[in-house]
Coordinates of C-alpha atoms in Angstrom, one line a residue:
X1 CA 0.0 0.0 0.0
X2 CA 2.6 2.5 0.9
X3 CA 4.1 2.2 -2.5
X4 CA 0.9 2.6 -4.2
X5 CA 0.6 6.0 -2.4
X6 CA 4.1 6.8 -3.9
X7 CA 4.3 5.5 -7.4
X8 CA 1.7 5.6 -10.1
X9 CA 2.6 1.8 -11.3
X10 CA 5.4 -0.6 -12.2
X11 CA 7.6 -1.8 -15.2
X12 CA 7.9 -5.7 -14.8
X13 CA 11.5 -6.3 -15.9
X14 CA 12.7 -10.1 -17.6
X15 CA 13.5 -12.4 -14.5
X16 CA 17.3 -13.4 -15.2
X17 CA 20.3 -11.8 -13.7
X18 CA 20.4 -9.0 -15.9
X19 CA 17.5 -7.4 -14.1
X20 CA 19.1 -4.3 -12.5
X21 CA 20.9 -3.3 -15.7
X22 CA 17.8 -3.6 -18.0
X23 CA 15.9 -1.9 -15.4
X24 CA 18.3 0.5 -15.1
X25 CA 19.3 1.2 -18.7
X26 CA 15.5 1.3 -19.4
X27 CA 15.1 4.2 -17.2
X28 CA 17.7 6.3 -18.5
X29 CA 16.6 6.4 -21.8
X30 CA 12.8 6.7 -21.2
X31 CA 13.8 9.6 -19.0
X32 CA 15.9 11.3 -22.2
X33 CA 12.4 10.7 -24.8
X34 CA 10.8 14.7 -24.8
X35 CA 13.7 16.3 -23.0
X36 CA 15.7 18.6 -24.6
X37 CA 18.2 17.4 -27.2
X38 CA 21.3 18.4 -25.2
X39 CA 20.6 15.9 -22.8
X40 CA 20.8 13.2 -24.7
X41 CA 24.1 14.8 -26.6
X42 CA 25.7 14.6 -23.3
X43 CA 24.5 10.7 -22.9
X44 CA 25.7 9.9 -25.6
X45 CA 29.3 11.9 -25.5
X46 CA 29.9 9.7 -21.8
X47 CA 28.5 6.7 -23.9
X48 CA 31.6 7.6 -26.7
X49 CA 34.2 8.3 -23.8
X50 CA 34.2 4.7 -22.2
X51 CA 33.8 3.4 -25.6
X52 CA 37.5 5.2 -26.7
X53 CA 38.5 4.0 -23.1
X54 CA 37.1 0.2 -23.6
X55 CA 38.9 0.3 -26.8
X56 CA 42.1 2.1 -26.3
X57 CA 45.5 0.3 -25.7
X58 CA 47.8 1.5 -23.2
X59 CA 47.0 4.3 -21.0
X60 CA 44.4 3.1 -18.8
X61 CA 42.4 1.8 -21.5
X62 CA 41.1 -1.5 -21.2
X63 CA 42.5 -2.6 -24.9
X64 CA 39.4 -4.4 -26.1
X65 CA 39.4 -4.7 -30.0
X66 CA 37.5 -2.1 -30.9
X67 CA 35.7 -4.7 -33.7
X68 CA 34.9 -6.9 -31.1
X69 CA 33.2 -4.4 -29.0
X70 CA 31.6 -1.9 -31.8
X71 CA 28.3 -3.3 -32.7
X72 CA 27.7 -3.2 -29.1
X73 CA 28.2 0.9 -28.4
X74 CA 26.6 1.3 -31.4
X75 CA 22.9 -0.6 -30.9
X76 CA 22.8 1.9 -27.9
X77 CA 24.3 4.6 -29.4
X78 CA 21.9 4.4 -32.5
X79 CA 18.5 4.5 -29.4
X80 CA 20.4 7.9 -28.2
X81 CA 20.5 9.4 -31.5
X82 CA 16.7 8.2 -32.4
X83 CA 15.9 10.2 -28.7
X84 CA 18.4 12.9 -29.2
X85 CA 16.9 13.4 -32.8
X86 CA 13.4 13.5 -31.7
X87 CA 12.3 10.4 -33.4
X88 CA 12.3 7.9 -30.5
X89 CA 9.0 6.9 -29.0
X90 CA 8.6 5.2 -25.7
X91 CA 6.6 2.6 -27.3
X92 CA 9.5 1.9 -29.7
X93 CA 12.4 1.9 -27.1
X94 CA 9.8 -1.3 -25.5
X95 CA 10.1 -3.2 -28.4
X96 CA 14.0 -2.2 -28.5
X97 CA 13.7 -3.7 -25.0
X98 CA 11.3 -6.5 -25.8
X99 CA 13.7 -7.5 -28.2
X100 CA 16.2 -10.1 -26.6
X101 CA 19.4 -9.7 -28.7
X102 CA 19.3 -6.4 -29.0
X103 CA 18.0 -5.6 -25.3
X104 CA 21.5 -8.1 -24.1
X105 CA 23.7 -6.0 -26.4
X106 CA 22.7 -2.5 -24.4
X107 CA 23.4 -4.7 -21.1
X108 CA 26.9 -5.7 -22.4
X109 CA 27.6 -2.4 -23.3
X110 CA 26.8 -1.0 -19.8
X111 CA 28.4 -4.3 -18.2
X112 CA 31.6 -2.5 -19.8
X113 CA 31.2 0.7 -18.7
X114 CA 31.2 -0.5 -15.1
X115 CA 34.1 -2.7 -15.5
X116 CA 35.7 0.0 -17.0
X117 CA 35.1 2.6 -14.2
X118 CA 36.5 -0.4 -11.7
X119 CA 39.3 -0.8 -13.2
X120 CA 40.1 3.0 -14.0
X121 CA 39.3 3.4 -9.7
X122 CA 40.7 0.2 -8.3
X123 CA 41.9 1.7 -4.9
X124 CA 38.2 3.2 -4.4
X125 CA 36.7 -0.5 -4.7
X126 CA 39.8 -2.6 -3.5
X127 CA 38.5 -2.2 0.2
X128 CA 33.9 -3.3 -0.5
X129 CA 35.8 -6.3 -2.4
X130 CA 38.5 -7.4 0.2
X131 CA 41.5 -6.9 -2.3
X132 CA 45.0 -5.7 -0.9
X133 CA 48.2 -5.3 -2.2
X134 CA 49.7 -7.4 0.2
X135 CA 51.0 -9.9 -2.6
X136 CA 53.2 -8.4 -5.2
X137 CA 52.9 -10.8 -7.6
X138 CA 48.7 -10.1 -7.4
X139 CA 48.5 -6.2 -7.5
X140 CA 45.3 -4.5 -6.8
X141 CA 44.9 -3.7 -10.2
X142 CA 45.1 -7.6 -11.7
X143 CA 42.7 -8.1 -9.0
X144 CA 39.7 -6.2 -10.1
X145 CA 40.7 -7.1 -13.9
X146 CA 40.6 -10.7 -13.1
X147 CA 37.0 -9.3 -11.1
X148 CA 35.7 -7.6 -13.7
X149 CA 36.1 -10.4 -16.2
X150 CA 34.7 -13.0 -13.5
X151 CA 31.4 -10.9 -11.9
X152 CA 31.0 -7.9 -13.9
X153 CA 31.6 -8.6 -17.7
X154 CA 29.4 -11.8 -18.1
X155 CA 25.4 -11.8 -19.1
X156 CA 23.3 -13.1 -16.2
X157 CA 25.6 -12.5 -13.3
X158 CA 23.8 -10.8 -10.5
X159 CA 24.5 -7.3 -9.6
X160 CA 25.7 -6.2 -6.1
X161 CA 26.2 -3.4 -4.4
X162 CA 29.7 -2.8 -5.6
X163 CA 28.6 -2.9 -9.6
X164 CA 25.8 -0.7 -8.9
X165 CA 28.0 2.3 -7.3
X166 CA 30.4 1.9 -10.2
X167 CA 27.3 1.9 -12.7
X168 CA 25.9 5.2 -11.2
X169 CA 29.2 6.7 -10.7
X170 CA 30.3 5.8 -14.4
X171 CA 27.5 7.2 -15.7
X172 CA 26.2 10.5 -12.9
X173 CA 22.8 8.9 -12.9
X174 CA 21.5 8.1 -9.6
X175 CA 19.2 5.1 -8.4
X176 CA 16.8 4.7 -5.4
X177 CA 16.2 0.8 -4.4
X178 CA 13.6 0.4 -2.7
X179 CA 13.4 -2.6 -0.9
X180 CA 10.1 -5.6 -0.4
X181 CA 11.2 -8.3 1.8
X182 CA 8.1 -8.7 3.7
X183 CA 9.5 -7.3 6.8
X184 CA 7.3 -5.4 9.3
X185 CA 7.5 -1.1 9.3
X186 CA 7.9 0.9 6.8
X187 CA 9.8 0.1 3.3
X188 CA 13.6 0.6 3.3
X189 CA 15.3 1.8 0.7
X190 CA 18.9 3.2 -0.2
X191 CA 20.1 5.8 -2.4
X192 CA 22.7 4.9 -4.8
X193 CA 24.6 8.7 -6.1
X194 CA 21.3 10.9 -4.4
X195 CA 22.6 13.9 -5.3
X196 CA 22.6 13.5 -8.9
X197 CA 20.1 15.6 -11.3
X198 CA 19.1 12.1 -12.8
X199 CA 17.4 9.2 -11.2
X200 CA 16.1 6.4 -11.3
X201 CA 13.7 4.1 -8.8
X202 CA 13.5 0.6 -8.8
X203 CA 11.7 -2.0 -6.6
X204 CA 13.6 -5.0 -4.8
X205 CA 12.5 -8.1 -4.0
X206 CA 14.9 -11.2 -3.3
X207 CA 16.5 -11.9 -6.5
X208 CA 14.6 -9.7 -8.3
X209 CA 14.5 -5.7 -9.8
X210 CA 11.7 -4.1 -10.9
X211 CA 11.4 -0.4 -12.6
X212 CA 8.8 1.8 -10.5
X213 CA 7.1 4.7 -12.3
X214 CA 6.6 8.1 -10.5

């Protein structure tokens, strides 16, 4: 009842570890549709930065092949244009969603971004992930690589905590979780990045995120 007082409905989101992302990416874009064009601009100009980053070698770039990672940036970059253009409905950016390949290819894509903000930050998140640099031969930064490519990378690995600061952080747009465990008093809920201009609010329950509409 108390979130029925607060929200005006929800967004059921596919049940698969992915959930928080496509939940999350959903929102970000739907927010963009109607707003003015320079908002989406600047989405898309931190979508090309971790792009060049993903893709660079040397320098603190993470030295994907750029062919092996292009198709990905560009089914998301090609939704930003459609919005930033004027030409993007929310009824179309569903059926983007609805559509499984292409909805995965916008979760890689962000799955990147936050294992590339990890490993361009790895003293911030050494400490939430238990990593020192205690062992020389197993540096802080091989660490969170090895991380990233274990927890972060994949399709269908859960989200924690951890991926959802670096998300937010990555990209400056904030998230509210609010949380249905069945537990008595009121709902909790935690603020990922509050102070953001953007957010987002989505609805916990074990194992599960679901978008919730204002």
């Amino acid at each position: 009842q108390e979130l029925k007082r607060r929200y005006s409905g929800i967004r059921r989101v596919k049940g698969d570890g992915n959930c928080f992302i496509r939940a999350y990416a959903y929102a970000i874009l739907e927010s963009l549709i109607g707003k003015a064009s320079v908002e989406a601009s600047d989405f898309r100009g931190k979508l090309m930065g971790y792009f060049f980053v993903i893709t660079q070698e040397g320098g603190g770039g993470l030295g994907y092949q750029k062919e092996a990672i292009e198709d990905f940036f560009q089914d998301i970059d090609r939704i930003v244009v459609l919005i930033e253009e004027g030409v993007m409905t929310v009824a179309m950016l569903e059926e983007s969603f609805n559509n499984l390949s292409l909805s995965n290819s916008l979760i890689f894509f962000m799955r990147l971004i936050a294992s590339c903000y990890f490993q361009q930050n790895p003293d911030k998140f050494a400490p939430f992930l238990g990593f020192s640099d205690e062992d020389p031969a197993n540096p802080i930064a091989k660490q969170m690589k090895d991380y990233c490519l274990r927890e972060v990378e994949p399709l269908q690995r859960e989200v924690e905590q951890e991926q959802v600061m670096a998300l937010t952080e990555a990209l400056g747009w904030g998230v509210t979780v609010e949380y249905l465990d069945r537990s008595p008093g009121e709902i909790n809920h935690h603020s990922f990045l509050p102070d953001a201009k953007m957010q987002a609010t989505l609805l916990y329950r074990p194992g599960h995120y679901d978008l919730l509409c204002r």
